[in-house]
XYZ file of C-alpha atoms in Angstrom:
568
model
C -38.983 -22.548 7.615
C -37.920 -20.974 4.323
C -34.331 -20.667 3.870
C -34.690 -17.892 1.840
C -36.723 -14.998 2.082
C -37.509 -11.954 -0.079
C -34.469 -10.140 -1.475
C -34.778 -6.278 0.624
C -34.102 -3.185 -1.861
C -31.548 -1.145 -0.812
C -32.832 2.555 -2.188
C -31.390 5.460 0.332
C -32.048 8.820 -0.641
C -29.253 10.690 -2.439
C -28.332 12.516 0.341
C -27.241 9.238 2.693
C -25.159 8.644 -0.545
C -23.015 12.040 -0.596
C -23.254 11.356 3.587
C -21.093 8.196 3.005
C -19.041 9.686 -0.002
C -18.244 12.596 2.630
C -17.556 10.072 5.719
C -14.872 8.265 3.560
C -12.957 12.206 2.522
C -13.333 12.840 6.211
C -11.826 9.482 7.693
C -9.187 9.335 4.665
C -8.419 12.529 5.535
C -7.810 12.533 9.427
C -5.824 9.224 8.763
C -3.673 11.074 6.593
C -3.253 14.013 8.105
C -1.028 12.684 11.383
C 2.009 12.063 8.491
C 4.936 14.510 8.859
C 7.175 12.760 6.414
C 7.995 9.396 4.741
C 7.798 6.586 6.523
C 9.209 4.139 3.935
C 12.226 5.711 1.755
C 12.101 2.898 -0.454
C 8.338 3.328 -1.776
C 7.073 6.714 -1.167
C 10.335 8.763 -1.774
C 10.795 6.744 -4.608
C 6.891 7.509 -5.397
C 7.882 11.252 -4.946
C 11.192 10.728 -7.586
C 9.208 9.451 -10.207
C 6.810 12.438 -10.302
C 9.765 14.624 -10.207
C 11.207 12.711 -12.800
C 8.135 13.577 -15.053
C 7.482 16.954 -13.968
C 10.825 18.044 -14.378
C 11.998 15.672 -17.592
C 14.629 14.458 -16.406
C 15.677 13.842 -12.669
C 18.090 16.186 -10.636
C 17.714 13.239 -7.621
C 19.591 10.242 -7.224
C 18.178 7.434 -5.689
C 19.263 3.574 -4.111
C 17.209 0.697 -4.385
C 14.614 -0.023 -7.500
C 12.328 1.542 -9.180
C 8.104 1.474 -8.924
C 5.385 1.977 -11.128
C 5.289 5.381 -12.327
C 1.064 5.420 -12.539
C 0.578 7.591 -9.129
C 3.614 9.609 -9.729
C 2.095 10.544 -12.965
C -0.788 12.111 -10.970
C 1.882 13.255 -8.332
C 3.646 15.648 -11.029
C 1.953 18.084 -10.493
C 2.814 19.242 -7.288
C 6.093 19.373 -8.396
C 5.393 21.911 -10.563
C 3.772 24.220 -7.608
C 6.415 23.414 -4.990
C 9.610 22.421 -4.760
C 9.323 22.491 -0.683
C 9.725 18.393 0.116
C 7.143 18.886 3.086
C 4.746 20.717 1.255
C 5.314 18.117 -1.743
C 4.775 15.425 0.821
C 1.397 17.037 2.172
C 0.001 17.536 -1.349
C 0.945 13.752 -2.278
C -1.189 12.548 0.965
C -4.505 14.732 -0.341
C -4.222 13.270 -3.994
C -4.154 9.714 -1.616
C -7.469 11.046 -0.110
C -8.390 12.233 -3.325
C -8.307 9.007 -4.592
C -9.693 6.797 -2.104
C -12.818 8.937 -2.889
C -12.910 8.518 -6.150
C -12.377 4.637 -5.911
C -16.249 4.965 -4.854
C -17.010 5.544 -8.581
C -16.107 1.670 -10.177
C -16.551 0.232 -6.473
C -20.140 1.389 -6.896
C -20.463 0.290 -10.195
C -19.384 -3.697 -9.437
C -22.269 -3.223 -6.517
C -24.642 -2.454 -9.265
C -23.480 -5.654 -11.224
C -24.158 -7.691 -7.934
C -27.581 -5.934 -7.678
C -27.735 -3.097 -5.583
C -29.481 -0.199 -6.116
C -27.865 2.906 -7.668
C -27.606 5.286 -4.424
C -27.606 1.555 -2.516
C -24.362 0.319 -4.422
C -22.744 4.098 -3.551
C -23.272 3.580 -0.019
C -22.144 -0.350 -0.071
C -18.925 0.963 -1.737
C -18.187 3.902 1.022
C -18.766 1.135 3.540
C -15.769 -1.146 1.404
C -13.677 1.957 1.761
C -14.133 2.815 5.459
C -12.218 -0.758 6.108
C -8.541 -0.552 7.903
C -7.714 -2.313 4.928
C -8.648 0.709 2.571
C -7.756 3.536 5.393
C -4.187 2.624 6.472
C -2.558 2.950 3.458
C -4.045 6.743 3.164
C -1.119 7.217 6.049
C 1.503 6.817 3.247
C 2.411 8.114 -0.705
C 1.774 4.473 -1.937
C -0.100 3.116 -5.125
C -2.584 0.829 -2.966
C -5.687 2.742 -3.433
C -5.255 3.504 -7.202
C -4.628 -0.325 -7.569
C -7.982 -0.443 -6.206
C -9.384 2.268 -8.338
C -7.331 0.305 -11.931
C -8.459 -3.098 -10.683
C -11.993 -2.976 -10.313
C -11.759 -0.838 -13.892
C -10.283 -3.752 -15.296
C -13.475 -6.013 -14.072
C -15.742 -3.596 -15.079
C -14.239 -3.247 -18.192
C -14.330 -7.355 -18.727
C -18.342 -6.966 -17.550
C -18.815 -4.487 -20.517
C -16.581 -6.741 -22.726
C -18.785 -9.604 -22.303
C -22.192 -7.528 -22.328
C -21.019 -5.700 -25.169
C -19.084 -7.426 -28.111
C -17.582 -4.379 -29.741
C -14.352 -2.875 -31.028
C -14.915 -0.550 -28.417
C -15.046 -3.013 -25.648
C -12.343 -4.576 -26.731
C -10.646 -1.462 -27.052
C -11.172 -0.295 -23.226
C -10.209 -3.656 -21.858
C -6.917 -3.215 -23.369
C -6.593 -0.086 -22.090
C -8.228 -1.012 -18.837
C -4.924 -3.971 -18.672
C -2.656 -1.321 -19.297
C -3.732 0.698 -16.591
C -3.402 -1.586 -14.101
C 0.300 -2.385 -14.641
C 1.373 1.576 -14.791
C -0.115 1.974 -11.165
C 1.711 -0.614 -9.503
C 3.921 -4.008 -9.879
C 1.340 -5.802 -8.843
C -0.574 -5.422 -12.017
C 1.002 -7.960 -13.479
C -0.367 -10.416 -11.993
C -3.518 -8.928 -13.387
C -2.416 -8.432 -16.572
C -1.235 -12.124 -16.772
C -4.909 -13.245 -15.619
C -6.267 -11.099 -18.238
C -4.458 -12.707 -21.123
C -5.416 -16.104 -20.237
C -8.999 -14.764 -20.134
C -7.951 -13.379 -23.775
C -7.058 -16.835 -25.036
C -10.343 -18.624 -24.005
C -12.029 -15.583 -25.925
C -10.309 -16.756 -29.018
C -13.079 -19.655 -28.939
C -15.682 -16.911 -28.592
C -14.757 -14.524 -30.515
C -11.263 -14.535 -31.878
C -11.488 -10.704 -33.683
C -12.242 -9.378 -30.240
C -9.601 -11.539 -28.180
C -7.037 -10.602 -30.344
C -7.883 -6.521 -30.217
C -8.341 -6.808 -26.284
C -4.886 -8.824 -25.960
C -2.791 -6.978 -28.364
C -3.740 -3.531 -26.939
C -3.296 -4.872 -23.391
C 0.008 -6.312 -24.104
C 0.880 -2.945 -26.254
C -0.019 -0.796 -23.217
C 1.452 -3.266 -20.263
C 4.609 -2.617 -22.804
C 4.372 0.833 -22.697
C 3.875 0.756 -18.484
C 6.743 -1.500 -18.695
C 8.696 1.174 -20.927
C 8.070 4.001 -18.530
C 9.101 2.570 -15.408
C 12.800 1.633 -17.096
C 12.766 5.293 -18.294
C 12.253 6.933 -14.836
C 14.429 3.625 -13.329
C 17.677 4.439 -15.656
C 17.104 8.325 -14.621
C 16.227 8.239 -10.976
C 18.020 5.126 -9.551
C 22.087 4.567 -9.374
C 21.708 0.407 -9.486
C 17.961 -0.902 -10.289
C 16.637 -3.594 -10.642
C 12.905 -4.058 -10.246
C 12.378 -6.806 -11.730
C 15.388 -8.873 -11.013
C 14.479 -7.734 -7.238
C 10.770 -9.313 -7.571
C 11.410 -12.906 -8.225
C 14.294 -13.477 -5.695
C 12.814 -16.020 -2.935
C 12.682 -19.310 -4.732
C 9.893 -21.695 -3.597
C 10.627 -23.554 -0.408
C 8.032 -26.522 -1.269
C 4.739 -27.663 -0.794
C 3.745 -26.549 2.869
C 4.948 -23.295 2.953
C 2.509 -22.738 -0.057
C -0.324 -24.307 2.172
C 0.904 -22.038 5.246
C 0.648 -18.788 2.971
C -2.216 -19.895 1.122
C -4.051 -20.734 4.665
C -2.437 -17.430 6.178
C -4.181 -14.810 3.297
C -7.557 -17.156 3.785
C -7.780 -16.071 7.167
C -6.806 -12.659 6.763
C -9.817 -12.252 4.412
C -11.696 -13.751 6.909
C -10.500 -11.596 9.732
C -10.415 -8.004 7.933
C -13.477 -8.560 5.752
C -15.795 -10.115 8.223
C -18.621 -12.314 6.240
C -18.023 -9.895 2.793
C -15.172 -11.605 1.105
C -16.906 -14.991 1.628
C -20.119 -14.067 0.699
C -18.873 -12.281 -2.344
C -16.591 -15.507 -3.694
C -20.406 -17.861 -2.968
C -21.434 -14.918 -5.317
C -18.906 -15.262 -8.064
C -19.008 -19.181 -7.715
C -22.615 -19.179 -8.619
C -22.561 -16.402 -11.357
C -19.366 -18.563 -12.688
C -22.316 -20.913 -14.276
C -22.932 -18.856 -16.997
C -20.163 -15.646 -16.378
C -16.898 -15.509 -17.220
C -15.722 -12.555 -15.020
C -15.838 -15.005 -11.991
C -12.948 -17.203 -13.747
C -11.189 -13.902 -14.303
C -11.051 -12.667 -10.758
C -10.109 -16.201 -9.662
C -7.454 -15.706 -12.057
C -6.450 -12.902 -10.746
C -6.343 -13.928 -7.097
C -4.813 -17.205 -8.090
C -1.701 -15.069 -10.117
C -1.187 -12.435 -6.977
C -1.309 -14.940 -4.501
C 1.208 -16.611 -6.680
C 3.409 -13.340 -6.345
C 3.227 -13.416 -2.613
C 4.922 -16.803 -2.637
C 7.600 -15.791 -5.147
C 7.920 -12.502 -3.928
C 8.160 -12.314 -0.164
C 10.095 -13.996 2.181
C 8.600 -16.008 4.633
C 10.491 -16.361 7.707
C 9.627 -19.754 9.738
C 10.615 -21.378 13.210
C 14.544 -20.696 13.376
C 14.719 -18.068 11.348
C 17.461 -15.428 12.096
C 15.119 -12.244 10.265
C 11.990 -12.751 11.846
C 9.123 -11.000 10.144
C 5.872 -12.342 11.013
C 3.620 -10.264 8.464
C 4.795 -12.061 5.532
C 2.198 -15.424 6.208
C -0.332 -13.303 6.757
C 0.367 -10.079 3.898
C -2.847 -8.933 2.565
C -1.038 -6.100 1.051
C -0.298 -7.861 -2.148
C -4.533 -9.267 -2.158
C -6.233 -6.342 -0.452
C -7.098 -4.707 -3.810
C -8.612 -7.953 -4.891
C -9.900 -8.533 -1.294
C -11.785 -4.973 -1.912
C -13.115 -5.937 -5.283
C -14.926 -9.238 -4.102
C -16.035 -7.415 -0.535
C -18.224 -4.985 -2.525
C -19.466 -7.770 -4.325
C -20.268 -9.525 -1.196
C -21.670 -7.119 0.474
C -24.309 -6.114 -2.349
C -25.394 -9.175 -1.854
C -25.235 -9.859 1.682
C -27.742 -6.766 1.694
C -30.071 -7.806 -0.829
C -30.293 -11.463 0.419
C -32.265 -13.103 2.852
C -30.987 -16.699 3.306
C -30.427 -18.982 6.258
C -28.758 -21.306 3.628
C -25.973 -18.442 2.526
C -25.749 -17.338 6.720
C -25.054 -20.999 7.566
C -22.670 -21.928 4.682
C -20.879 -18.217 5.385
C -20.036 -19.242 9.124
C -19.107 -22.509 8.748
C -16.502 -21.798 5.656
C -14.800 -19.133 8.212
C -14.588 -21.781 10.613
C -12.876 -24.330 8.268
C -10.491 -21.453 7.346
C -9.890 -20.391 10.606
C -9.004 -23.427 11.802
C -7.113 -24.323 8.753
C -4.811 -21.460 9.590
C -4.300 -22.520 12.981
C -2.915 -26.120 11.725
C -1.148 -24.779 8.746
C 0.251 -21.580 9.578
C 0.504 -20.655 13.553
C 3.273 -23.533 13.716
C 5.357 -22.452 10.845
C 5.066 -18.794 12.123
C 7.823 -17.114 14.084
C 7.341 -15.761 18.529
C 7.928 -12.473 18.122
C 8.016 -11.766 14.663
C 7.641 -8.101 13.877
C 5.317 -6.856 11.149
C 4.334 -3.351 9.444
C 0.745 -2.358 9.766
C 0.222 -1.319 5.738
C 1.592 -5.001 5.016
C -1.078 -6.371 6.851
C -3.793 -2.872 7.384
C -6.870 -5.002 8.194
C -5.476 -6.932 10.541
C -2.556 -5.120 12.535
C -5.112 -3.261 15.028
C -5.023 -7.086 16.647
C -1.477 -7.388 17.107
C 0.899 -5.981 20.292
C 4.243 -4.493 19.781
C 4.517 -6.487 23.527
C 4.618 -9.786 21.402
C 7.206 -8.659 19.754
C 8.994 -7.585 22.877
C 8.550 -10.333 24.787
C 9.428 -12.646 22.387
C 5.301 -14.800 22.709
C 3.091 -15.560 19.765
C -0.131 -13.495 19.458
C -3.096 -15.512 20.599
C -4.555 -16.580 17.333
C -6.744 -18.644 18.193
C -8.373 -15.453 19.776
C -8.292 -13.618 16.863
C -9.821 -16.384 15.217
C -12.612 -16.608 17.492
C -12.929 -12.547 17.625
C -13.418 -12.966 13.504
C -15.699 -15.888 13.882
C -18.155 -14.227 16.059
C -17.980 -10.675 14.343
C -18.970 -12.901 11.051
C -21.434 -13.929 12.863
C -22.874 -10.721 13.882
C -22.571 -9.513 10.376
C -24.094 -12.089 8.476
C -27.291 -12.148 11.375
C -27.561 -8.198 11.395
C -28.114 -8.518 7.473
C -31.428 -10.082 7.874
C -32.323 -6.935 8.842
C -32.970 -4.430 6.376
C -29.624 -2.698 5.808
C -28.510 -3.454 9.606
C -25.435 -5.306 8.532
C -24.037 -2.820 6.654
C -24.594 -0.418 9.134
C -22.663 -2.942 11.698
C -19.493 -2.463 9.756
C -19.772 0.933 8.809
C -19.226 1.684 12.409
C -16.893 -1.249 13.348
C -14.574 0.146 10.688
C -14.811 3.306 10.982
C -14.513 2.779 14.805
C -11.018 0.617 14.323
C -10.097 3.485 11.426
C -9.960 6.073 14.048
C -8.520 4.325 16.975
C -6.415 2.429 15.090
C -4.885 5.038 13.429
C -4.991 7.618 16.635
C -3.414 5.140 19.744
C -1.382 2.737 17.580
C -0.261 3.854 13.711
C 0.310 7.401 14.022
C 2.453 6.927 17.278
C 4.560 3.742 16.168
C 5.558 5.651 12.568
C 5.634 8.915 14.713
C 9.310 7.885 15.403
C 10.676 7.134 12.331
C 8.661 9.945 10.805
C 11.401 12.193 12.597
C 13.223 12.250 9.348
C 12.100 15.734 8.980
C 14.296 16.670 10.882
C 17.234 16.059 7.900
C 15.616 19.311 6.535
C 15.229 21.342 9.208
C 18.503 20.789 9.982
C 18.912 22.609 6.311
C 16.669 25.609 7.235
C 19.776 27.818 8.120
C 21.955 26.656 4.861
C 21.420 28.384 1.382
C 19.318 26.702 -0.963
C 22.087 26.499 -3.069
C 25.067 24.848 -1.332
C 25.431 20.961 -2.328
C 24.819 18.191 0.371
C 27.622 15.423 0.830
C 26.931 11.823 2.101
C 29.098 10.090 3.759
C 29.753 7.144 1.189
C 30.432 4.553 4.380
C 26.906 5.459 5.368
C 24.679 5.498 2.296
C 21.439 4.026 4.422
C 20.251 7.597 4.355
C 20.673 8.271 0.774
C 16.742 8.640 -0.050
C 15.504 10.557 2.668
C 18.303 13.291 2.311
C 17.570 13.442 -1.215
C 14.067 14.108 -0.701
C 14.099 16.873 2.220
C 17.250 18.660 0.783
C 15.368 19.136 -2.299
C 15.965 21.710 -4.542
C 19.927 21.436 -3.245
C 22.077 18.744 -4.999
C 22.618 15.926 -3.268
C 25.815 13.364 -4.345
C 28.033 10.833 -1.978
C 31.396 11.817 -0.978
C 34.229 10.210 0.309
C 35.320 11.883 3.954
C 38.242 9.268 4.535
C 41.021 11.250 2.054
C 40.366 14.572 3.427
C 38.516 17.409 1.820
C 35.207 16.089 0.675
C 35.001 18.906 -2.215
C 31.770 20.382 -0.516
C 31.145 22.126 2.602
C 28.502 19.774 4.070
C 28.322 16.426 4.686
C 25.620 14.013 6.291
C 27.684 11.494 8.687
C 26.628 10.504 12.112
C 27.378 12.264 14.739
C 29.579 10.000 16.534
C 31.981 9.850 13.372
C 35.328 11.067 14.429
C 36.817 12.106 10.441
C 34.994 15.007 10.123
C 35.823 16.820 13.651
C 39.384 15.277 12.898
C 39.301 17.593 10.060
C 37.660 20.631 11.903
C 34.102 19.996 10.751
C 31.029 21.076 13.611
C 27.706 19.826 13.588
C 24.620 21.998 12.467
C 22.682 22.920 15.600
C 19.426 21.124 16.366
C 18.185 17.491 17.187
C 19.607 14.914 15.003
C 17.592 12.066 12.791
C 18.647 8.981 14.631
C 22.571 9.555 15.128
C 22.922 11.512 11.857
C 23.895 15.514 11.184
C 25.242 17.691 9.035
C 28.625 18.407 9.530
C 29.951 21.865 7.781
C 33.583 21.987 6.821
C 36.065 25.135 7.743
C 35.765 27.493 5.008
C 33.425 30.906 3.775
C 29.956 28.818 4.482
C 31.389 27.114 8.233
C 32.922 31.428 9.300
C 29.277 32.825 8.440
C 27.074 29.854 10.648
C 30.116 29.814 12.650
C 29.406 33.573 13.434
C 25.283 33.575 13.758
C 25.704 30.868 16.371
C 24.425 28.096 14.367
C 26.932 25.447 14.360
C 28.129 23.360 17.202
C 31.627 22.349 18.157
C 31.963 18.429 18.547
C 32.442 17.392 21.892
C 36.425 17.267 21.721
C 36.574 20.775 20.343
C 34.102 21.952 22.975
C 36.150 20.806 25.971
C 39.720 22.396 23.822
């Protein structure tokens, strides 16, 4: 028997391609469209301050915590500039996220082409990549993920040209391509970083070249560096961004192997057969192509990051996150890169050799993880699905309840035999591909319906800090409590356009006439404060202070006397 056959040519019409282009607005879009609010107040309001930052010039918001990569805010402006209503800002943000993840298509698409496909084949193979859980999750949030994607596989396609063409103008784009990448997100550097090592071995190839492509990257990841310390000094009250990024030192040799093993198997599990077949890919071209050793840079740098970056909480630990040894948050864009690679090829060749080889390295990695990482890894560690979106559709909020480990080996066996099905499917025509088009757009749905929407549902609620503000004046300043800053970005962001500052409640008269303190707090009724009718976020309210604004609620039945007071 052969062990390889003909290669099959992928050709659909054009109209199966704008089918799949369509598919991935529609899923995107009913993903995104269950958000109310932020769910993180750390990422996406920050997001949201940057583009007001830039819209605006300067910032009229004031946030805690540290700063992010101003690339999506710059795209974010915008909608500043048509709204200053924080729900409808929020909306708009999700539809440029939608927005985006079709237009990642475009250079997905292209790197299909570069691994063979046809051109309305390599369309369809990169709306399949972005139908993944991986790729639809994050459309739930205003996060940078999917223009990483988008700035990322620019960057390769960029280093393709580069190589093909040795020009000033080549040369030129690369640069600009680096650049890029850092301004959308943190992560970047890594990328950046892999791309000036892949600079230096240019200098024995062409040293004119290498030094235009790394001086114009390092100009422009400047630049992206320069911006985010500009909207970081006007946005944020103590930054640091940097300093914040390398914090968890290395804890030695087998937590590297636990991590390493961990990300291995959540390649394996999200990208069934794709991300495997894809590196066998890139190993071979890696012969006589250097944009092989660049992507292993790349992947070598960010998994680097993940290490340095997050913590990773082991047996004993009193913080007990378990989505840390398994984050494919921090790879996924690089995950995506190599799965449209893969899967160009997985549907163009016909080999027992490549289906064998496929399954049996999942197996070895599988089983790696289960000696390397299930003992190091917490019972009962929570986890956030966007931290780990290709995966978290396995995992049971009961685990966490109960205090048990997830049954991994399971999972592993789950991945094994969906690897399987994948990699035997492709011998048939495009019947692979077709498998997990509808396995991921299946788990997209479902996942996103029974288990995202309704876990984030809860702390989504925050929307309720500004419809608590519906009955104030657009105009009348917002205290916060200064013993209960937690808050600080989410009030910000739905009391928007009123000014927002901490005050201190303990002396006395806070100097404005509303204040955000929990409900429970006795200082404010002490000093004849009520609460603004309606439900509370959490245990926190507005309280409104005697005076002109507190007579007029008072009077339209819109305040509410603290309990105390109610029973006097």
């Amino acid at each position: 028997m052969r062990s390889r056959s003909a290669d099959y040519r992928f050709a659909p019409p054009p109209a199966i391609a704008a089918i799949a282009i369509a598919v991935v607005a529609a899923v995107h879009l009913y993903v995104a469209m269950g958000a109310a609010g932020p769910f993180f107040q750390a990422d996406e309001v920050s997001m949201l301050g940057n583009a007001r930052v830039i819209a605006l010039g300067s910032a009229d918001w004031q946030l805690a915590g540290a700063a992010y990569m101003p690339g999506l805010a710059v795209l974010l402006a915008p909608v500043w500039w048509l709204t200053s209503d924080p729900y409808v800002a929020y909306q708009a943000a999700l539809l440029v996220g939608v927005a985006l993840a079709v237009i990642a298509v475009w250079p997905l698409s292209r790197l299909a082409r570069w691994a063979g496909a046809t051109p309305t084949g390599s369309i369809v193979i990169a709306a399949v990549v972005m139908l993944a859980p991986a790729r639809t999750v994050p459309s739930n949030y205003v996060l940078a993920e999917t223009l990483l994607v988008i700035t990322t596989s620019g960057c390769v396609l960029a280093a393709i040209r580069m190589q093909r063409r040795r020009s000033l103008g080549s040369a030129l784009l690369f640069g600009f391509a680096v650049g890029s990448v850092v301004l959308s997100h943190g992560r970047g550097v890594a990328i950046a970083l892999a791309c000036g090592l892949w600079c230096l071995w240019w200098l024995t190839k062409d040293w004119r070249l290498a030094l235009v492509a790394g001086s114009v990257a390092t100009a422009t990841s400047l630049g992206a560096y320069g911006a985010l310390r500009w909207v970081e000094s006007e946005l944020y009250y103590a930054g640091d961004r940097v300093g914040s990024t390398f914090r968890n030192p290395w804890q030695g040799f087998g937590e590297v192997l636990g991590v390493g093993a961990g990300e291995a198997w959540y390649a394996v599990v999200a990208w069934p057969a794709v991300v495997l077949v894809g590196g066998a890919l890139l190993a071979r071209r890696g012969r006589f192509d250097t944009v092989p050793a660049l992507l292993g840079g790349m992947t070598a740098l960010s998994l680097a990051l993940v290490v340095i970056q997050v913590s990773h909480d082991g047996v004993g630990s009193t913080f007990t996150r378990l989505d840390t040894w398994i984050y494919g948050r921090y790879l996924d864009h690089l995950f995506t890169v190599v799965a449209v690679i893969g899967l160009a090829a997985l549907v163009r060749v016909r080999s027992w050799v490549l289906v064998a080889s496929t399954l049996a390295a999942a197996v070895i990695i599988v089983t790696a993880f289960q000696f390397a990482t299930v003992p190091r890894m917490v019972e009962g560690g929570y986890w956030i699905d966007v931290h780990i979106a290709g995966v978290s559709h396995l995992l049971s909020l009961d685990a966490i309840i109960e205090g048990r480990s997830e049954p991994w080996a399971l999972f592993s066996l789950v991945a094994v035999v969906i690897t399987a099905l994948v990699l035997i499917a492709s011998r048939i025509k495009y019947a692979g591909l077709l498998v997990l088009a509808l396995l991921w757009v299946g788990i997209s749905l479902a996942n996103d319906a029974s288990r995202v929407d309704p876990r984030d549902d809860y702390y989504r609620t925050n929307y309720r800090l500004g419809e608590l503000l519906d009955s104030l004046p657009d105009n009348v300043p917002i205290g916060i409590d200064a013993q209960y800053p937690q808050s600080n970005n989410l009030i910000t962001f739905w009391a928007t356009p009123r000014p927002v500052g901490f005050v201190d409640i303990s002396q006395g008269d806070p100097g404005v006439d509303v204040v955000l303190s929990p409900a429970f707090n006795p200082i404010p009724a002490e000093a004849g404060a009520w609460t603004v009718s309606g439900d509370y976020y959490g245990s926190f309210t507005y309280w409104v202070y005697p005076g002109s604004l507190f007579d007029d609620l008072s009077r339209e039945g819109l305040l509410t006397p603290p309990p105390e007071a109610d029973e006097d």
